[in-house]
Coordinates of N, CA and C in Angstrom, one line a residue:
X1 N -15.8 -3.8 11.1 CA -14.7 -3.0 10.5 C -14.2 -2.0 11.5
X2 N -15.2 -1.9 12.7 CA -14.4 -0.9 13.8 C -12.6 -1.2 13.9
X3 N -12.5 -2.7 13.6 CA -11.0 -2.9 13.8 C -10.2 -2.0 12.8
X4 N -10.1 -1.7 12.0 CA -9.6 -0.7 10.5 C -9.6 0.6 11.0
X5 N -10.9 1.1 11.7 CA -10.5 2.6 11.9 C -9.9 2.7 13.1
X6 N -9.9 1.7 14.1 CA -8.9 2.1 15.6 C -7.5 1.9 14.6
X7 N -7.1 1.1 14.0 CA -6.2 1.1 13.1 C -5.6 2.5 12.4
X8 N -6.2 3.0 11.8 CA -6.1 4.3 11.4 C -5.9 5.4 12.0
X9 N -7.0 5.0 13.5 CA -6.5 6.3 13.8 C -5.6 6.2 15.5
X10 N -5.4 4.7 15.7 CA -4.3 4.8 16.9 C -3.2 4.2 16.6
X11 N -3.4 2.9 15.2 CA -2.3 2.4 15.4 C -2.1 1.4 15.8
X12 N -3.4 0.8 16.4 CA -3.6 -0.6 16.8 C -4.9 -1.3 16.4
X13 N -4.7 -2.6 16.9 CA -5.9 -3.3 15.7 C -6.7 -4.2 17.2
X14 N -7.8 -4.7 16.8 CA -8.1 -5.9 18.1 C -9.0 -7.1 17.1
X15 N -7.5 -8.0 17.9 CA -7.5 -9.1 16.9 C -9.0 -10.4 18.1
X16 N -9.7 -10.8 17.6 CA -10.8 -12.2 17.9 C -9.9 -13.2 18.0
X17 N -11.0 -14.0 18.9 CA -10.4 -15.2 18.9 C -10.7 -16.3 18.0
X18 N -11.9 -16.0 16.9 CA -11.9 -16.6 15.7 C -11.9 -15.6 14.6
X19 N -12.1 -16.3 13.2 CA -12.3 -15.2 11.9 C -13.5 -14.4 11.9
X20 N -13.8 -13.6 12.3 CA -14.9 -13.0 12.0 C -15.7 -12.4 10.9
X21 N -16.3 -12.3 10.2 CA -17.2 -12.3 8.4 C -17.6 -10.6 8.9
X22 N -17.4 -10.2 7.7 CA -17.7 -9.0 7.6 C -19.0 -8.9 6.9
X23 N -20.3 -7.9 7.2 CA -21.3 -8.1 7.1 C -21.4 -6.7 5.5
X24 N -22.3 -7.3 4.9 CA -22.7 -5.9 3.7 C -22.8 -4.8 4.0
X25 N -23.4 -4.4 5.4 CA -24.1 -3.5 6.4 C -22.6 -2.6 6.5
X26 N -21.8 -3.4 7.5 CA -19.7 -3.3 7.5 C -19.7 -2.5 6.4
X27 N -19.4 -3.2 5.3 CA -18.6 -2.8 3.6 C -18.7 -1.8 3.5
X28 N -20.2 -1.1 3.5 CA -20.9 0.2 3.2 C -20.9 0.9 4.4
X29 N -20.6 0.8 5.0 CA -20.4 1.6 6.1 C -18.6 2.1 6.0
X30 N -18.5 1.2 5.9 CA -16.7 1.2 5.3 C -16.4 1.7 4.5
X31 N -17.1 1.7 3.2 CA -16.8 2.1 2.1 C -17.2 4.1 2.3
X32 N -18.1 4.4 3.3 CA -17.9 5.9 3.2 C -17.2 6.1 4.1
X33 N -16.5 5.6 5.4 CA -15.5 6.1 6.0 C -14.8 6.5 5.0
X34 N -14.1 5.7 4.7 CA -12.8 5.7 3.4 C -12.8 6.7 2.5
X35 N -14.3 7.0 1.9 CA -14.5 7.8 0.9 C -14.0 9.4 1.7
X36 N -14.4 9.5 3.3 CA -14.4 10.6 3.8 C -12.7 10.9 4.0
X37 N -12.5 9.9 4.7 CA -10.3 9.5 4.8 C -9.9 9.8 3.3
X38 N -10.6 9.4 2.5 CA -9.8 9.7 1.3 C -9.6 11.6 0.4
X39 N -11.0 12.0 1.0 CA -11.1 13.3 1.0 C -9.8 14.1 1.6
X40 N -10.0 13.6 2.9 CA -9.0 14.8 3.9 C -7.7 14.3 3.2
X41 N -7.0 13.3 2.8 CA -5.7 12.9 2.3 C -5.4 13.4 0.9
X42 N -6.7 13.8 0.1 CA -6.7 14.5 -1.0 C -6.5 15.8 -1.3
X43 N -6.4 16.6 -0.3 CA -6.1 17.9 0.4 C -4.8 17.6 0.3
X44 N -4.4 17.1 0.1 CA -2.5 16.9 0.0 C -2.2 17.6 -1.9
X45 N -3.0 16.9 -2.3 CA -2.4 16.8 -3.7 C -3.8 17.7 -4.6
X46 N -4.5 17.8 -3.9 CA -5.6 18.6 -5.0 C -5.9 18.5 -6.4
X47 N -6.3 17.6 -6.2 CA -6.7 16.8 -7.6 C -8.3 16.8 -7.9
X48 N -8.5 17.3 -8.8 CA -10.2 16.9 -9.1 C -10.5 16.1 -9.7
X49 N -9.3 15.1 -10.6 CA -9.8 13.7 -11.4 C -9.5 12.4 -10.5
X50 N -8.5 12.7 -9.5 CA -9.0 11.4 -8.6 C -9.6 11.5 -7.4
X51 N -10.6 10.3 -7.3 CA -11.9 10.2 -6.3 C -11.2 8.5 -6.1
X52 N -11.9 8.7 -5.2 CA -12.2 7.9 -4.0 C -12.6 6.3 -5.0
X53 N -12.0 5.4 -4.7 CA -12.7 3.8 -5.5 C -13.0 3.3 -4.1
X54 N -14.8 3.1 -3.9 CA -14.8 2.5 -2.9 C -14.8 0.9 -2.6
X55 N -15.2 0.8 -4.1 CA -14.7 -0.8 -4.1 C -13.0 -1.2 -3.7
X56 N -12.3 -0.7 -4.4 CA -11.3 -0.9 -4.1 C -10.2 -0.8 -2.6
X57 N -11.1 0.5 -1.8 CA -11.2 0.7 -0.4 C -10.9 -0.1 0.6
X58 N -12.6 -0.6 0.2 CA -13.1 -1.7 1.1 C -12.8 -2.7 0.8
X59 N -12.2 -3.6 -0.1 CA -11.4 -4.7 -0.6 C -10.2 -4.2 -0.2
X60 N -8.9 -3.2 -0.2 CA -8.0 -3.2 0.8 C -8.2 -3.3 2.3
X61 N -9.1 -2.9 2.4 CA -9.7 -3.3 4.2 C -9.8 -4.7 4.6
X62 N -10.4 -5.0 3.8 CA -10.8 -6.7 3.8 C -9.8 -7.6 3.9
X63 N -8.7 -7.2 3.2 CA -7.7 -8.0 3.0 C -6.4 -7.9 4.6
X64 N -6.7 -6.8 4.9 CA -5.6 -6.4 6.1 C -6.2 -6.7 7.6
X65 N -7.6 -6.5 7.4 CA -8.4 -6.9 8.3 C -8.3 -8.5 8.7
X66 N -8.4 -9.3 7.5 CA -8.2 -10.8 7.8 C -6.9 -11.7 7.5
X67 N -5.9 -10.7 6.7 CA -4.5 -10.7 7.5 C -3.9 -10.7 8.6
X68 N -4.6 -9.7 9.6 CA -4.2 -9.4 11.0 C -4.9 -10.8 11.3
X69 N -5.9 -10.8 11.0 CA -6.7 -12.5 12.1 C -5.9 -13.6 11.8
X70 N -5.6 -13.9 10.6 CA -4.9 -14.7 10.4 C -3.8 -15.2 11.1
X71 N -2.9 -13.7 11.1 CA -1.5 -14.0 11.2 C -1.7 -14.4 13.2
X72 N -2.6 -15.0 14.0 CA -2.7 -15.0 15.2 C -3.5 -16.6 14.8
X73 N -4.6 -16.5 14.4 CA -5.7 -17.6 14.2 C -5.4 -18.4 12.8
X74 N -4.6 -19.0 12.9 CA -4.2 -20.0 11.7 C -5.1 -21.6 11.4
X75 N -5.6 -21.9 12.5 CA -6.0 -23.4 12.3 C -7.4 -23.6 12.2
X76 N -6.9 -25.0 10.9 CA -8.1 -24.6 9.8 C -8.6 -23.7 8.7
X77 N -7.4 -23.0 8.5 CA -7.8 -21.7 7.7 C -7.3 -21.8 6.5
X78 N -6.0 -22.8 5.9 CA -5.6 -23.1 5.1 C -6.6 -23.0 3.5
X79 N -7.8 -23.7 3.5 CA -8.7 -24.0 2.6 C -9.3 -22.7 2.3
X80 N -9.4 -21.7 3.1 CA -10.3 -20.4 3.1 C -9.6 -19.0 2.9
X81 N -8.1 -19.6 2.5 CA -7.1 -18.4 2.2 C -7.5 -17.1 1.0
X82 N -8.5 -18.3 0.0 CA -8.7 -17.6 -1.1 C -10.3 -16.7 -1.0
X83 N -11.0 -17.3 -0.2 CA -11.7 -16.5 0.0 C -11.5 -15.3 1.3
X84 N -10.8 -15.3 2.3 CA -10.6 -14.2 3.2 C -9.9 -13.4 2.4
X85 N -9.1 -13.7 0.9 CA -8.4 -12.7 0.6 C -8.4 -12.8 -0.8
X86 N -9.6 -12.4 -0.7 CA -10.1 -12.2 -2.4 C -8.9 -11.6 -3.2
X87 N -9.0 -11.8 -4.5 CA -8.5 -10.8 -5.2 C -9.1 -9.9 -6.3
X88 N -8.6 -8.4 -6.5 CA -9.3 -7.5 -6.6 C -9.7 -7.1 -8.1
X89 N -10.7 -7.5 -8.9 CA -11.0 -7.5 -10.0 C -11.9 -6.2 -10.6
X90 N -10.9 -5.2 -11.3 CA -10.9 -4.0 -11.3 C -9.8 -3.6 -12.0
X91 N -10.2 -2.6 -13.1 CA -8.8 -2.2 -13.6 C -8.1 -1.1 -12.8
X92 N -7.1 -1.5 -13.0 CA -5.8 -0.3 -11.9 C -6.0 1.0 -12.5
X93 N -6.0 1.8 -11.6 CA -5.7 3.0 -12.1 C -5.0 3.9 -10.8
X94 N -5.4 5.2 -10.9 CA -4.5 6.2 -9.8 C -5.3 6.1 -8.8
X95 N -7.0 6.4 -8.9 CA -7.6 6.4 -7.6 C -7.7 4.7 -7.0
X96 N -7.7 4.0 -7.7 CA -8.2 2.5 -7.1 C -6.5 2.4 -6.0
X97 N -5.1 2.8 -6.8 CA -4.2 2.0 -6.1 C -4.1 3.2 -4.9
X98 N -4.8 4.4 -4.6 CA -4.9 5.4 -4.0 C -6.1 5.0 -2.8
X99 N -6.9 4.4 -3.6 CA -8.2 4.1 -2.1 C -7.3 2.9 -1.5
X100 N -7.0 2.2 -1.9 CA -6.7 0.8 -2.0 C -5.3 1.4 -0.2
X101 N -4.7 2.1 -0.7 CA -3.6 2.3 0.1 C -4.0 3.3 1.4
X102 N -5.2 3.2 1.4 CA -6.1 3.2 3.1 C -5.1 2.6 3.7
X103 N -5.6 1.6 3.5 CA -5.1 0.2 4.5 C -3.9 -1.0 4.1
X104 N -3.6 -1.0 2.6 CA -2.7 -1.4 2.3 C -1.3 -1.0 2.8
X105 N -1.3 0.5 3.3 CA 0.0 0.4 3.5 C 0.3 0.3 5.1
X106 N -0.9 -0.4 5.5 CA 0.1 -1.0 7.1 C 0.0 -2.6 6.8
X107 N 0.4 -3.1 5.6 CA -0.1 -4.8 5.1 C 1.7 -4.9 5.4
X108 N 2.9 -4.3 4.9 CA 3.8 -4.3 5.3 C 4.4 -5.1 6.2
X109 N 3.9 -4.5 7.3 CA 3.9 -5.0 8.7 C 3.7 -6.0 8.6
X110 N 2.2 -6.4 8.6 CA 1.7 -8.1 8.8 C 2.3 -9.0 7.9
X111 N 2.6 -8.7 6.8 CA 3.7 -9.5 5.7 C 5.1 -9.5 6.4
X112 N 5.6 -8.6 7.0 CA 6.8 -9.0 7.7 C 6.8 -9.7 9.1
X113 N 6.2 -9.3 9.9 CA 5.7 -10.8 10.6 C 5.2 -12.1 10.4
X114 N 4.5 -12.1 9.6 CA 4.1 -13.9 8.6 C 5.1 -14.2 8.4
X115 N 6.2 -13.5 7.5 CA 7.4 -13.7 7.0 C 8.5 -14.5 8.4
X116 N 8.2 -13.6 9.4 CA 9.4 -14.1 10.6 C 9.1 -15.3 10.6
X117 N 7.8 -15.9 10.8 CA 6.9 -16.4 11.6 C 7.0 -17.6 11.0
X118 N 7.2 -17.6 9.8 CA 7.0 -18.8 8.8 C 7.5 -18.6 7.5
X119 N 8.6 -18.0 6.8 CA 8.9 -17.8 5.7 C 7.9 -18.3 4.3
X120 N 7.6 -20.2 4.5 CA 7.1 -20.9 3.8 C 5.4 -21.0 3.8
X121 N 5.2 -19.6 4.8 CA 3.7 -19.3 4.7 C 3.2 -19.2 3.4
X122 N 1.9 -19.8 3.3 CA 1.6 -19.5 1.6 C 0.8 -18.0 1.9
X123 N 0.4 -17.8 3.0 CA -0.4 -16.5 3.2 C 0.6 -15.3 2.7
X124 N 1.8 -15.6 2.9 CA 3.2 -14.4 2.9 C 3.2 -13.8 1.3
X125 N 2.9 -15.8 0.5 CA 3.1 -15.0 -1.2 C 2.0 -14.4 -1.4
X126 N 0.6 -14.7 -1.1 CA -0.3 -13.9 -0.9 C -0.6 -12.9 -0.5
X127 N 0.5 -12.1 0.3 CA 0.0 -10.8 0.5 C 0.9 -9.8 -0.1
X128 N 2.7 -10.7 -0.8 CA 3.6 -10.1 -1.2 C 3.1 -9.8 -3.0
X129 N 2.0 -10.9 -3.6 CA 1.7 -10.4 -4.8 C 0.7 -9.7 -4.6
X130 N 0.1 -8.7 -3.5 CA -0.7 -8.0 -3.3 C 0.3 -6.9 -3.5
X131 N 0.9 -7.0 -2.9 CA 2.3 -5.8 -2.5 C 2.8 -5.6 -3.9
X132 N 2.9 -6.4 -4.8 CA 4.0 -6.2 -6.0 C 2.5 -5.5 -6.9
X133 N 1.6 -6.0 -6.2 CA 0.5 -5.2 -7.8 C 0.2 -3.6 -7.7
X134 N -0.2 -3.9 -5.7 CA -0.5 -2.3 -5.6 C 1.1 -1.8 -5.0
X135 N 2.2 -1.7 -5.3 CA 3.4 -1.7 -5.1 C 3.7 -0.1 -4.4
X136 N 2.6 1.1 -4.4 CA 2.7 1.7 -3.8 C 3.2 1.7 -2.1
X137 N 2.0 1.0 -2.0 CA 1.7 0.9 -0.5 C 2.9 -0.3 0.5
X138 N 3.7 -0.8 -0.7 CA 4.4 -2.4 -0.9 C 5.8 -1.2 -0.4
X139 N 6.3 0.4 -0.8 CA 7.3 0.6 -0.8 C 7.8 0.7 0.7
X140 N 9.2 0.3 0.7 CA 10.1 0.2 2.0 C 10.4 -1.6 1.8
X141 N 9.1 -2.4 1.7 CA 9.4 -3.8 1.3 C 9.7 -3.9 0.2
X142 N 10.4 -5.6 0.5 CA 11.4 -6.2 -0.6 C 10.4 -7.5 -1.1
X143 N 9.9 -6.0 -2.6 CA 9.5 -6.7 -3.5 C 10.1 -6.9 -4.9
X144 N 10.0 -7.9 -5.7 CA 10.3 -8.0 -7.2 C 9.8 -6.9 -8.5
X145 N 10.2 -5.8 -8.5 CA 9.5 -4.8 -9.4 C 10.7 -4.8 -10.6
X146 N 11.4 -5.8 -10.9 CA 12.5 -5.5 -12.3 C 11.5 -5.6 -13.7
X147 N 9.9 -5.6 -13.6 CA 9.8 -5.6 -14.9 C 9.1 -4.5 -15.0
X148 N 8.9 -4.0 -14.1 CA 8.2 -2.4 -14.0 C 8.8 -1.4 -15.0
X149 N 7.7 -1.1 -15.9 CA 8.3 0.3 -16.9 C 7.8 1.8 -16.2
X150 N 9.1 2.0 -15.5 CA 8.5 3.4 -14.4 C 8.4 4.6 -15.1
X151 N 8.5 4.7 -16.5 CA 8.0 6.3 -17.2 C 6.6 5.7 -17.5
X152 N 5.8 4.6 -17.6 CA 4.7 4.4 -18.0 C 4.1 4.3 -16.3
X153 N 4.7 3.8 -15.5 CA 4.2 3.5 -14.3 C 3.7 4.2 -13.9
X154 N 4.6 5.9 -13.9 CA 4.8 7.5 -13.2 C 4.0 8.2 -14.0
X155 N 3.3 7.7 -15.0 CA 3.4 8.7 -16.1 C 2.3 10.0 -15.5
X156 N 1.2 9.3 -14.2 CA 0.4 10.7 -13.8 C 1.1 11.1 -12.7
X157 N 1.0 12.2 -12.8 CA 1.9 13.7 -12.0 C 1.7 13.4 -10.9
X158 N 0.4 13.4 -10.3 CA 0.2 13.6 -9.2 C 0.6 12.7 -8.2
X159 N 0.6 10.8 -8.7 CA 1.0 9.6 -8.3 C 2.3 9.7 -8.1
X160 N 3.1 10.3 -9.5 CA 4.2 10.5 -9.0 C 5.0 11.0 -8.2
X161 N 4.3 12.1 -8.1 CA 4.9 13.0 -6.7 C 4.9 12.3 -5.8
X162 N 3.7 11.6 -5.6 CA 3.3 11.0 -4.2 C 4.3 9.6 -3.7
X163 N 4.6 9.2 -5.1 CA 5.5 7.8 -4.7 C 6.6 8.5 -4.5
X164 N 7.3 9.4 -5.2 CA 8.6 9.7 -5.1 C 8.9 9.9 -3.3
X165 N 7.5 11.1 -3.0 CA 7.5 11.8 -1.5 C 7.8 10.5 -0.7
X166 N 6.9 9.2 -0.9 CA 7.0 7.9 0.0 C 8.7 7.2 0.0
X167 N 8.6 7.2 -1.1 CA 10.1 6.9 -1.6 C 11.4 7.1 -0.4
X168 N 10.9 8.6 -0.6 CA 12.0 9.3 0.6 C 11.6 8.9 2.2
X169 N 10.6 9.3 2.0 CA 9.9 9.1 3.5 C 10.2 7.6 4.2
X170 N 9.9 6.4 3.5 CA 10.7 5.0 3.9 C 11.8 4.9 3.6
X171 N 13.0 5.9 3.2 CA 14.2 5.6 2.8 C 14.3 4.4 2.1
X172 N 13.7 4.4 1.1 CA 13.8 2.8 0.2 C 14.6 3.0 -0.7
X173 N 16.0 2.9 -0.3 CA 17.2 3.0 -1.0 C 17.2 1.9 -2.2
X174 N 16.2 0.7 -2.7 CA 16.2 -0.4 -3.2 C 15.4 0.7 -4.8
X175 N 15.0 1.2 -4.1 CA 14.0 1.8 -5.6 C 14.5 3.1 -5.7
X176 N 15.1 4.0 -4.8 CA 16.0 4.8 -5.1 C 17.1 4.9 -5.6
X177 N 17.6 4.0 -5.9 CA 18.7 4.1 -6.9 C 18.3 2.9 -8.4
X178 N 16.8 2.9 -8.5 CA 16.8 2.6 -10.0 C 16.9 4.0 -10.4
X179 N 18.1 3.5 -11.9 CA 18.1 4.8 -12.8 C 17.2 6.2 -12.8
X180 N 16.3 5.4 -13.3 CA 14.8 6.2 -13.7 C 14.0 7.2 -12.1
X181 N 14.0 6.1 -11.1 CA 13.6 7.0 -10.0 C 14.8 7.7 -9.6
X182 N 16.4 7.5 -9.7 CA 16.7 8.4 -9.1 C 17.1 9.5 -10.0
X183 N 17.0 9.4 -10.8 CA 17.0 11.2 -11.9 C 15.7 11.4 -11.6
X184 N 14.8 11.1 -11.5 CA 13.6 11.9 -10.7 C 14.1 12.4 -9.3
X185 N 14.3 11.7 -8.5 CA 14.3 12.1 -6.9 C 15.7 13.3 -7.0
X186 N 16.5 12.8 -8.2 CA 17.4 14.0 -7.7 C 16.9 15.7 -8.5
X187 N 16.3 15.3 -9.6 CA 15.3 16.6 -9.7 C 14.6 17.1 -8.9
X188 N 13.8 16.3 -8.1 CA 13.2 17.1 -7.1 C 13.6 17.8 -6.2
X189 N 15.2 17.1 -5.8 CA 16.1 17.7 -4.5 C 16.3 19.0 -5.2
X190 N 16.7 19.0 -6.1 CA 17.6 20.3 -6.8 C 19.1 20.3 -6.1
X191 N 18.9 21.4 -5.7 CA 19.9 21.9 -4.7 C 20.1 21.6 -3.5
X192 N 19.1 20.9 -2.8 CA 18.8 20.9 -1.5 C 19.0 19.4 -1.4
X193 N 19.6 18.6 -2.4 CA 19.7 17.1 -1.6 C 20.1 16.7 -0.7
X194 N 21.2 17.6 -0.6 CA 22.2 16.8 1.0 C 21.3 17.2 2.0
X195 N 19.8 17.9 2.0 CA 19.1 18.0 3.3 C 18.5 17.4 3.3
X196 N 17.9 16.5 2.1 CA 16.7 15.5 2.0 C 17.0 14.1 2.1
X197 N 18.2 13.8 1.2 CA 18.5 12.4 1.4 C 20.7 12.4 1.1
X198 N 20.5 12.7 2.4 CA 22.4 12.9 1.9 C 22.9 12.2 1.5
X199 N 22.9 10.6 2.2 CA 22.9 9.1 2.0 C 22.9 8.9 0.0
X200 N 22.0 9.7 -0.3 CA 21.3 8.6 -1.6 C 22.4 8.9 -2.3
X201 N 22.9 8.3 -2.7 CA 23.9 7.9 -4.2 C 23.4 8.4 -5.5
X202 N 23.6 9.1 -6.4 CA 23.3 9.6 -7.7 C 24.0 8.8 -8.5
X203 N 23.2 7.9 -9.5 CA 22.9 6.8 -10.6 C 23.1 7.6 -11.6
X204 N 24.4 7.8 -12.6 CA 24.6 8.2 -13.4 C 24.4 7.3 -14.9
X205 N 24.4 6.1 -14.5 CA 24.2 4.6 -15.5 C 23.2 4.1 -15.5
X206 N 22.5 3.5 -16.7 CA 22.2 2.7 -16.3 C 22.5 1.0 -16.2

């Protein structure tokens, strides 16, 4: 899992020349990196009811980790799609889609390169219904969210803030002008919108 944290902390990944298996020894060793990365990132929002899901962590790791091999090392791999990229059995909540977006949110990337690469990838819908579940880490990408109920979605504070902040930060004009997010985002501007997003259009309709 050394590949995940040069990831994290340069920006770059080092891809094998085959799949390599991640060991239990890995996970747990992984799983308190994360727990410690999730601390210092928690310093943002100061929250004492969400912690760290290290399952959910280390299963976003897993998943980005053998995405990047993939998206280089494809042959033969077809049959083993579903096991290199498990899926995550666990109920959602704030901390899980919060550990989870360690590493989910550089999956973007590798979903948009599968995508050049091969549209008809089946790895692509598999990582884009990763994207549409943990849809945090999914924003700036073009995902299908029309059935999302975003006052139930948003409903904890803290989450919210946090999507809205990402919101702006990727310029994701696609989810910025739903109704609902953008009478949030323009509350938050107040007065100050034309400094934050001048561009964004105010949704008076729905």
């Amino acid at each position: 899992m050394d590949t995940i944290f040069l990831l994290r902390k340069s920006g770059s990944m080092t891809v094998f020349s085959n799949i390599q298996e991640i060991s239990k020894k890995e996970e747990m060793e992984a799983g308190d990196y994360f727990e410690t990365e999730f601390e210092k990132e928690r310093l943002e929002f100061l929250s004492t009811e969400i912690h760290c899901h290290k399952e959910a962590a280390v299963w976003a790791a897993k998943v980005l980790y053998h995405s990047t091999q993939l998206y280089l090392i494809r042959e033969n791999t077809a049959k083993d799609l579903d096991k290199l990229i498990p899926k995550l059995k666990i109920a959602q909540d704030t901390s899980s889609v919060l550990s989870a977006d360690l590493s989910l949110r550089f999956l973007p990337q590798i979903a948009s390169l599968l995508h050049t690469a091969d549209p008809n990838d089946p790895l692509v819908g598999i990582l884009e219904d990763i994207l549409t579940r943990f849809h945090y880490s999914g924003i700036g990408y073009p995902l299908h969210l029309e059935k999302i109920d975003w006052e139930k979605e948003l409903k904890d504070k803290i989450y919210r803030k946090l999507y809205l902040e990402r919101i702006v930060e990727k310029k994701a004009y696609e989810l910025a002008e739903i109704p609902y997010l953008n009478q949030l985002l323009i509350g938050e501007f107040g007065m100050y919108k034309e400094e934050f997003w001048r561009e964004l259009k105010i949704i008076t309709e729905e």
